[in-house]
GROMACS .gro file of C-alpha atoms in nm:
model
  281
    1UNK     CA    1  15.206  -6.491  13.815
    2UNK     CA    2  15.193  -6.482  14.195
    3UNK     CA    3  15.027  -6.172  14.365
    4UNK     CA    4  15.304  -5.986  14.622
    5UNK     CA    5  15.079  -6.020  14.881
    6UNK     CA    6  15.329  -5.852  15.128
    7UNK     CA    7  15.354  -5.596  14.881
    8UNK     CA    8  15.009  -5.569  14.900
    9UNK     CA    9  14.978  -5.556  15.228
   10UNK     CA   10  15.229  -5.235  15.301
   11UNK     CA   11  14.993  -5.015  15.058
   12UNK     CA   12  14.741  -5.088  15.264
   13UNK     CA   13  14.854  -5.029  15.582
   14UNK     CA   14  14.983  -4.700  15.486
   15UNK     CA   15  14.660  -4.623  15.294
   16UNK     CA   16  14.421  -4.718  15.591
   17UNK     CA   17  14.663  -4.555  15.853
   18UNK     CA   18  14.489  -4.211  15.787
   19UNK     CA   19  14.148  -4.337  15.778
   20UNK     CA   20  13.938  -4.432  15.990
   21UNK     CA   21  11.229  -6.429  16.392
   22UNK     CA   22  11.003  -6.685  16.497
   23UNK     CA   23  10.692  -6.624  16.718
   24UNK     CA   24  10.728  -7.050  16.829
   25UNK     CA   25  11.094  -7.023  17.035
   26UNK     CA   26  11.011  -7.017  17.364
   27UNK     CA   27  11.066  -6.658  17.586
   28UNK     CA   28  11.232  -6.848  17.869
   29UNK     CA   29  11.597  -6.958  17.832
   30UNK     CA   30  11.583  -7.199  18.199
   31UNK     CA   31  11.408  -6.987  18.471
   32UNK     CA   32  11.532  -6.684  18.324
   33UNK     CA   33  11.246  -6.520  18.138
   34UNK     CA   34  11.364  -6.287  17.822
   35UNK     CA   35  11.310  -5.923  17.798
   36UNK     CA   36  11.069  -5.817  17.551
   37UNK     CA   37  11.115  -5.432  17.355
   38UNK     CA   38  10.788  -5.328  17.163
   39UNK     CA   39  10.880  -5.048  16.968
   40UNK     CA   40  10.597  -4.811  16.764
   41UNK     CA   41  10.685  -4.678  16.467
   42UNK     CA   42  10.539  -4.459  16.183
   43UNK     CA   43  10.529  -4.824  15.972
   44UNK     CA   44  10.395  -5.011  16.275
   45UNK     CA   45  10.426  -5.186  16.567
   46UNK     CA   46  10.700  -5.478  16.656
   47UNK     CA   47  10.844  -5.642  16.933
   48UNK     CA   48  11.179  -5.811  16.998
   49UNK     CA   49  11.272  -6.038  17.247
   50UNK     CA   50  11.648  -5.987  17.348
   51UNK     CA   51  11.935  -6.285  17.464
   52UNK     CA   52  12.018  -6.391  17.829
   53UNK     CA   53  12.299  -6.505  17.690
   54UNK     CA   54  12.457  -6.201  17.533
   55UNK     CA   55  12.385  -5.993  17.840
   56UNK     CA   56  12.646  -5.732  17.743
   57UNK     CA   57  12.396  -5.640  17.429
   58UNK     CA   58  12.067  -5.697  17.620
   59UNK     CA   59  12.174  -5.488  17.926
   60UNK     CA   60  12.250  -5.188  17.742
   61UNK     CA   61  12.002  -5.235  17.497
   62UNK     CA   62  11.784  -5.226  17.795
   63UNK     CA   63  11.983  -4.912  17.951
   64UNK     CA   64  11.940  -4.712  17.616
   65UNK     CA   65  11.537  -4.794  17.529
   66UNK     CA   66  11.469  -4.684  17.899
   67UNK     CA   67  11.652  -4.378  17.857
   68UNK     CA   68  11.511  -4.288  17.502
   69UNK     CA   69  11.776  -4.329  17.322
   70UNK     CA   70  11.594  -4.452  17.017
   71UNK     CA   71  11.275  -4.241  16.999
   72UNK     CA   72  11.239  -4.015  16.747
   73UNK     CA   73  11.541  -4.210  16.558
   74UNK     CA   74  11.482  -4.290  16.184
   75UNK     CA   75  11.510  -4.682  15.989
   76UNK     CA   76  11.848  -4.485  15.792
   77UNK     CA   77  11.920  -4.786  15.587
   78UNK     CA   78  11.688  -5.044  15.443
   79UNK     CA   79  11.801  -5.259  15.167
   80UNK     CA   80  11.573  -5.545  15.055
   81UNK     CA   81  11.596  -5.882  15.063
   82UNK     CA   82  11.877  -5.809  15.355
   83UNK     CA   83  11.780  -5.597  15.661
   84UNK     CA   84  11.683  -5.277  15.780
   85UNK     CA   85  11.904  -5.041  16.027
   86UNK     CA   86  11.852  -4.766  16.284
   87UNK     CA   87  11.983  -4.659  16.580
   88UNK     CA   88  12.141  -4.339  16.475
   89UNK     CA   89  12.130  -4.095  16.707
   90UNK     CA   90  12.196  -3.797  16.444
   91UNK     CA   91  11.898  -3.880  16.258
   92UNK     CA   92  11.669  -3.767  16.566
   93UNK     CA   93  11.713  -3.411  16.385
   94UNK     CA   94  11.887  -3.474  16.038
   95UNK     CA   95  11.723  -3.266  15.730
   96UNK     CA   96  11.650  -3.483  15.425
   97UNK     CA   97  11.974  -3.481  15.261
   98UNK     CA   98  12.189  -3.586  15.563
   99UNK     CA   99  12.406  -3.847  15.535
  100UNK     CA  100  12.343  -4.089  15.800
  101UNK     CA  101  12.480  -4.355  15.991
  102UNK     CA  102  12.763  -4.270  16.186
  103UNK     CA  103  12.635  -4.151  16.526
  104UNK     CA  104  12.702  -4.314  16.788
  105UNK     CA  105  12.696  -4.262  17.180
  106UNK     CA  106  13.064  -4.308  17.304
  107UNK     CA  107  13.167  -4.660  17.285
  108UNK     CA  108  13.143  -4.979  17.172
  109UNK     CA  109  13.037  -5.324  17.299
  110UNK     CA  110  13.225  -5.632  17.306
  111UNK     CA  111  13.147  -5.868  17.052
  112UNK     CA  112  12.940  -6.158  17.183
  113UNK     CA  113  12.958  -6.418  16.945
  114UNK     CA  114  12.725  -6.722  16.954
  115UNK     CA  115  12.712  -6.808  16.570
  116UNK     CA  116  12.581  -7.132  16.603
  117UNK     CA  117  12.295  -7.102  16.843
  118UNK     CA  118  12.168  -6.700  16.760
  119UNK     CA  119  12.243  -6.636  16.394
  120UNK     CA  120  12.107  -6.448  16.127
  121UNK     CA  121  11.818  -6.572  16.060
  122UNK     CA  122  11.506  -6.372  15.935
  123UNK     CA  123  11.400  -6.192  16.161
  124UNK     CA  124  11.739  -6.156  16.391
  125UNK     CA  125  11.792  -5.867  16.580
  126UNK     CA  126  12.167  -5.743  16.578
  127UNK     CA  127  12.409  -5.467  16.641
  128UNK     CA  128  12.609  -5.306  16.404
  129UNK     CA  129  12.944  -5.213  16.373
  130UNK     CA  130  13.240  -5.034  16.183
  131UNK     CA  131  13.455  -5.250  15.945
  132UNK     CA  132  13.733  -5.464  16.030
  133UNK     CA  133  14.071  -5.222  15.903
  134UNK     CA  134  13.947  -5.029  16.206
  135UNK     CA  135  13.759  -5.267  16.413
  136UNK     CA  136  13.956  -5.573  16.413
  137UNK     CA  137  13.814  -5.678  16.741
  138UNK     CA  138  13.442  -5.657  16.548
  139UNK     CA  139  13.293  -5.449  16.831
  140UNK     CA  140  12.942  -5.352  16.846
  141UNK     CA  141  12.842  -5.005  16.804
  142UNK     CA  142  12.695  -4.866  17.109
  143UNK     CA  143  12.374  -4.816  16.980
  144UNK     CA  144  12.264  -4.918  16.580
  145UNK     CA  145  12.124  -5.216  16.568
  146UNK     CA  146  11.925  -5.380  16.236
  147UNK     CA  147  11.712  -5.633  16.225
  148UNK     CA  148  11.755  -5.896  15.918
  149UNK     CA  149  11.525  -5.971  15.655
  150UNK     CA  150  11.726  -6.154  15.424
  151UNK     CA  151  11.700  -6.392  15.171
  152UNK     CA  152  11.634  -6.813  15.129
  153UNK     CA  153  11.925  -6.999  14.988
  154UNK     CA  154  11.986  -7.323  14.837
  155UNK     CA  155  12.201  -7.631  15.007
  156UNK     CA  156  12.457  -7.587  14.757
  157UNK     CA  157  12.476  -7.235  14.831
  158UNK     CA  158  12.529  -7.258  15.139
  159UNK     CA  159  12.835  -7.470  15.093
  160UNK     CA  160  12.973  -7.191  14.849
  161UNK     CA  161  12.886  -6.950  15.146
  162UNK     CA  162  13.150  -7.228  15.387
  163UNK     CA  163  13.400  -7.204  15.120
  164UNK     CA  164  13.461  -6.827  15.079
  165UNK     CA  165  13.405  -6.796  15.449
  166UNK     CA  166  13.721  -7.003  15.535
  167UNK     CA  167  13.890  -6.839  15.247
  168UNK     CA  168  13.823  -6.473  15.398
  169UNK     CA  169  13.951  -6.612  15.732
  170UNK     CA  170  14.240  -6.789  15.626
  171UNK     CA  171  14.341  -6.410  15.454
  172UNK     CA  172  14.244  -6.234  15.803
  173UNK     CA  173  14.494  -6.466  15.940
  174UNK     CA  174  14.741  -6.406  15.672
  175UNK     CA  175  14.752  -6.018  15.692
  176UNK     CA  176  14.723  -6.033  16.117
  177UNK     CA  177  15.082  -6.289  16.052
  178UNK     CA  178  15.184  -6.050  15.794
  179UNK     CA  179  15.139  -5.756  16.008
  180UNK     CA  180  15.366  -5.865  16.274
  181UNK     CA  181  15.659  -5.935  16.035
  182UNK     CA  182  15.594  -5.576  15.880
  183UNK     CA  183  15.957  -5.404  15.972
  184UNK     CA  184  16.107  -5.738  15.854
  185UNK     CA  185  15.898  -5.679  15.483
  186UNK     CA  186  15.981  -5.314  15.505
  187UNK     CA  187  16.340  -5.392  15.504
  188UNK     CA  188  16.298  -5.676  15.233
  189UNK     CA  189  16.117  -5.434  14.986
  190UNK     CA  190  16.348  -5.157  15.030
  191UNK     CA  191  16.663  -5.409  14.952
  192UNK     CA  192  16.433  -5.538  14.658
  193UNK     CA  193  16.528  -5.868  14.793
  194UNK     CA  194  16.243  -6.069  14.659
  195UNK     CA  195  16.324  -6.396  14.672
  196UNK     CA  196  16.311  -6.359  15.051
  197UNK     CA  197  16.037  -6.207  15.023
  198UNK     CA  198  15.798  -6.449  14.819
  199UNK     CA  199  15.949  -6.684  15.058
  200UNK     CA  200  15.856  -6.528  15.334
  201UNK     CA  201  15.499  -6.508  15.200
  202UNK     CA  202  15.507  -6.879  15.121
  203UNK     CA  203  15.572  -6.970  15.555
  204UNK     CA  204  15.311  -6.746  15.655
  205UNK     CA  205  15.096  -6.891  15.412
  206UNK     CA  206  15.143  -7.212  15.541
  207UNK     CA  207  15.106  -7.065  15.878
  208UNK     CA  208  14.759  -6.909  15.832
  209UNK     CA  209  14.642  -7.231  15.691
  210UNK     CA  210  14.739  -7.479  15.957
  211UNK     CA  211  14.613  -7.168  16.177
  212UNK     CA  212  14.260  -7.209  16.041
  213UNK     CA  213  14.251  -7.552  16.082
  214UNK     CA  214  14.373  -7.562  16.399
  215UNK     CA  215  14.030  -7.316  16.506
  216UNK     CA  216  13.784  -7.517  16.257
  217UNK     CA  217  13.704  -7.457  15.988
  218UNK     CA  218  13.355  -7.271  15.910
  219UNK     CA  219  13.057  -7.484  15.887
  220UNK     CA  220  12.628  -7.418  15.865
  221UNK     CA  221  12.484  -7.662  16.179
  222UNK     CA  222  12.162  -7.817  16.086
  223UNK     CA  223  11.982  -7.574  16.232
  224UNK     CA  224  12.121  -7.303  16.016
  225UNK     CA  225  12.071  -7.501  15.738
  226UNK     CA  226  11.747  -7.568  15.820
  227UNK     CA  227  11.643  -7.184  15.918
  228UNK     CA  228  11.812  -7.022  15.514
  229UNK     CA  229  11.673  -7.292  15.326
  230UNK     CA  230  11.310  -7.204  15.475
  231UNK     CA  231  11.293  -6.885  15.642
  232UNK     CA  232  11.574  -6.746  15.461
  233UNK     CA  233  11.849  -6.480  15.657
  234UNK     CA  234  12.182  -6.341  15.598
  235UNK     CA  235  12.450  -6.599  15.657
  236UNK     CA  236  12.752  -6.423  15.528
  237UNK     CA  237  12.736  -6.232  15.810
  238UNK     CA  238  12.751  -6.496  16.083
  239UNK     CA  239  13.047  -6.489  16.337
  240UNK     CA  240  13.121  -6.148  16.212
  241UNK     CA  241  12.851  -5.946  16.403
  242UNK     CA  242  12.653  -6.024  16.735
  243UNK     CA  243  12.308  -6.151  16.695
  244UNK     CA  244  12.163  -6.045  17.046
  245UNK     CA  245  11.762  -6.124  17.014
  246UNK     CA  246  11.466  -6.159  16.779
  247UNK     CA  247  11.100  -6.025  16.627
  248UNK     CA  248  10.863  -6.200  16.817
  249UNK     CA  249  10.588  -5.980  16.706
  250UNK     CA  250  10.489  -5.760  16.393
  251UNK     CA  251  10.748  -5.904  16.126
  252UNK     CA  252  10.435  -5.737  15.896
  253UNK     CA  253  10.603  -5.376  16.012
  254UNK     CA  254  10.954  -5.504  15.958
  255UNK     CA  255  10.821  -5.610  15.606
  256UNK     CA  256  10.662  -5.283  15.514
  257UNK     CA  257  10.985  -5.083  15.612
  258UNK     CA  258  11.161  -5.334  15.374
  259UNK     CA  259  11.009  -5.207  15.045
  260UNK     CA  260  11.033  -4.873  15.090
  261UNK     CA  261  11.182  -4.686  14.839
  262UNK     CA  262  11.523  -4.553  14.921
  263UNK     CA  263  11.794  -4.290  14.758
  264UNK     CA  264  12.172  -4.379  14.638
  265UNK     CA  265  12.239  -4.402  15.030
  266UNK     CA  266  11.974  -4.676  15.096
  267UNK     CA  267  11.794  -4.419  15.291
  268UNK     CA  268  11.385  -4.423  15.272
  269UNK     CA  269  11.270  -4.136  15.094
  270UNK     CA  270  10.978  -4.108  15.279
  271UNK     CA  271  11.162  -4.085  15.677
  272UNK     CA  272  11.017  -4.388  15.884
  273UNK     CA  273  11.065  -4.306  16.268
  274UNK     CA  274  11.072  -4.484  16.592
  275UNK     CA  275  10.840  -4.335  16.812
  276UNK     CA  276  10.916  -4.482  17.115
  277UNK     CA  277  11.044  -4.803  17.244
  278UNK     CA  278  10.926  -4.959  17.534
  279UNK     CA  279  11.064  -5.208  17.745
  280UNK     CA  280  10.798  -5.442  17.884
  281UNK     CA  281  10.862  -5.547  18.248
   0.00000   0.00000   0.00000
């Protein structure tokens, strides 16, 4: 039987209405030399090297390290064999039982997308962000990061990983189409006119799919390929958040924070802290 996707879609718009690396790359992109961030922590030392060319990220990276932003700040989210997250500002002062991770500082950043040069590879430094009912634009928060640990695939996982990609963006396009028709399914559903309706929902099908092709479809570059078949990473999330720079030093501290044991929350039970990050001029 064939889902009412429009159906679908008006229960959840009115339900969501209400809610809210590698220590070889060079550190000089041209003549522009890379800034470097060591930050000490209670698990270690490690240092990231952050993009020229997602200056947006870097800058106020920069702008909130220099101002302190991140000292005292706990890793509030570590899940193995994916990556490890801080950034919070709440969790400067949070008691044990706090539920952390939505802090921020009072905006976003604008996504700065460069999938197929800075990706998530082990190792990748990159921001984090709410989820796409509320952040459609996938804008960064202002301040928690996480840095990837991830995984090594397989080849023919990795075309899997294409596949349901393209599939997830050809329904983004779908429900975006969909949205803009929505007094026009309103007015459908409430005459219980349904042939209309499953044939609207057969044009914007066609519509999201000649859409997608029209942008490309999804595909792992050689390099990508290359870097989760070895070093491993997190491709899924490529193109959906903004890789902005990498470990360069101490991947043994980003390790250690990895495995440590965590509560229902993916929270350490044992608090591992940022002492103080440092931006080296």
């Amino acid at each position: 039987m064939k889902v009412y996707k429009l159906f679908l879609m008006l229960v959840l718009i009115a339900f969501t209405a209400c809610g809210a690396g590698s220590n070889n790359q060079s550190k000089n992109m041209g003549k522009d030399k890379r800034t470097l961030v060591k930050f000490e922590t209670t698990a270690g030392n490690f240092t990231v090297e952050l993009y020229n060319e997602t200056p947006k990220h870097r800058d106020n990276f920069i702008k909130l390290c220099k101002e302190g932003v991140y000292d005292s700040t706990l890793f509030h989210r570590v899940i193995k064999n994916f990556m490890i997250q801080a950034g919070d500002p709440d969790s400067k002062t949070a008691s044990d039982t706090a539920m952390l991770g939505g802090g921020d500082v009072g905006y976003t950043i604008p996504a700065e997308f460069m999938a197929d040069k800075y990706f998530h590879k082990r190792g990748a430094l990159a921001a984090a962000r709410q989820g796409d009912d509320v952040n459609p634009e996938k804008a960064s928060s202002g301040c928690q990061f996480y840095i990837v640990t991830g995984r090594k695939f397989t080849q023919d996982q990795l075309l899997n990983m294409e596949g349901n990609i393209n599939q997830q963006r050809e329904e983004n396009i779908f429900n975006e189409l969909a949205h803009q028709r929505m007094k026009e399914i309103y007015m459908l559903r409430r005459a219980d006119d349904n042939d209309k309706l499953l044939a609207l929902q057969d044009s914007l099908e066609v519509q999201a799919h000649q859409q997608l092709k029209d942008e490309g479809y999804f595909k792992f570059n050689p390099e990508q390929i290359q870097a989760y078949t070895t070093m491993g990473g997190a491709p899924h999330l490529d193109g959906s958040y903004t890789v902005f720079g990498e470990i360069t030093e101490g991947m043994e501290a980003i390790e250690k924070i990895e495995i440590a044991k965590t509560n229902n929350a993916d929270r350490p039970i044992t608090n591992i802290r940022i002492l103080k990050a440092i931006v080296e001029e």
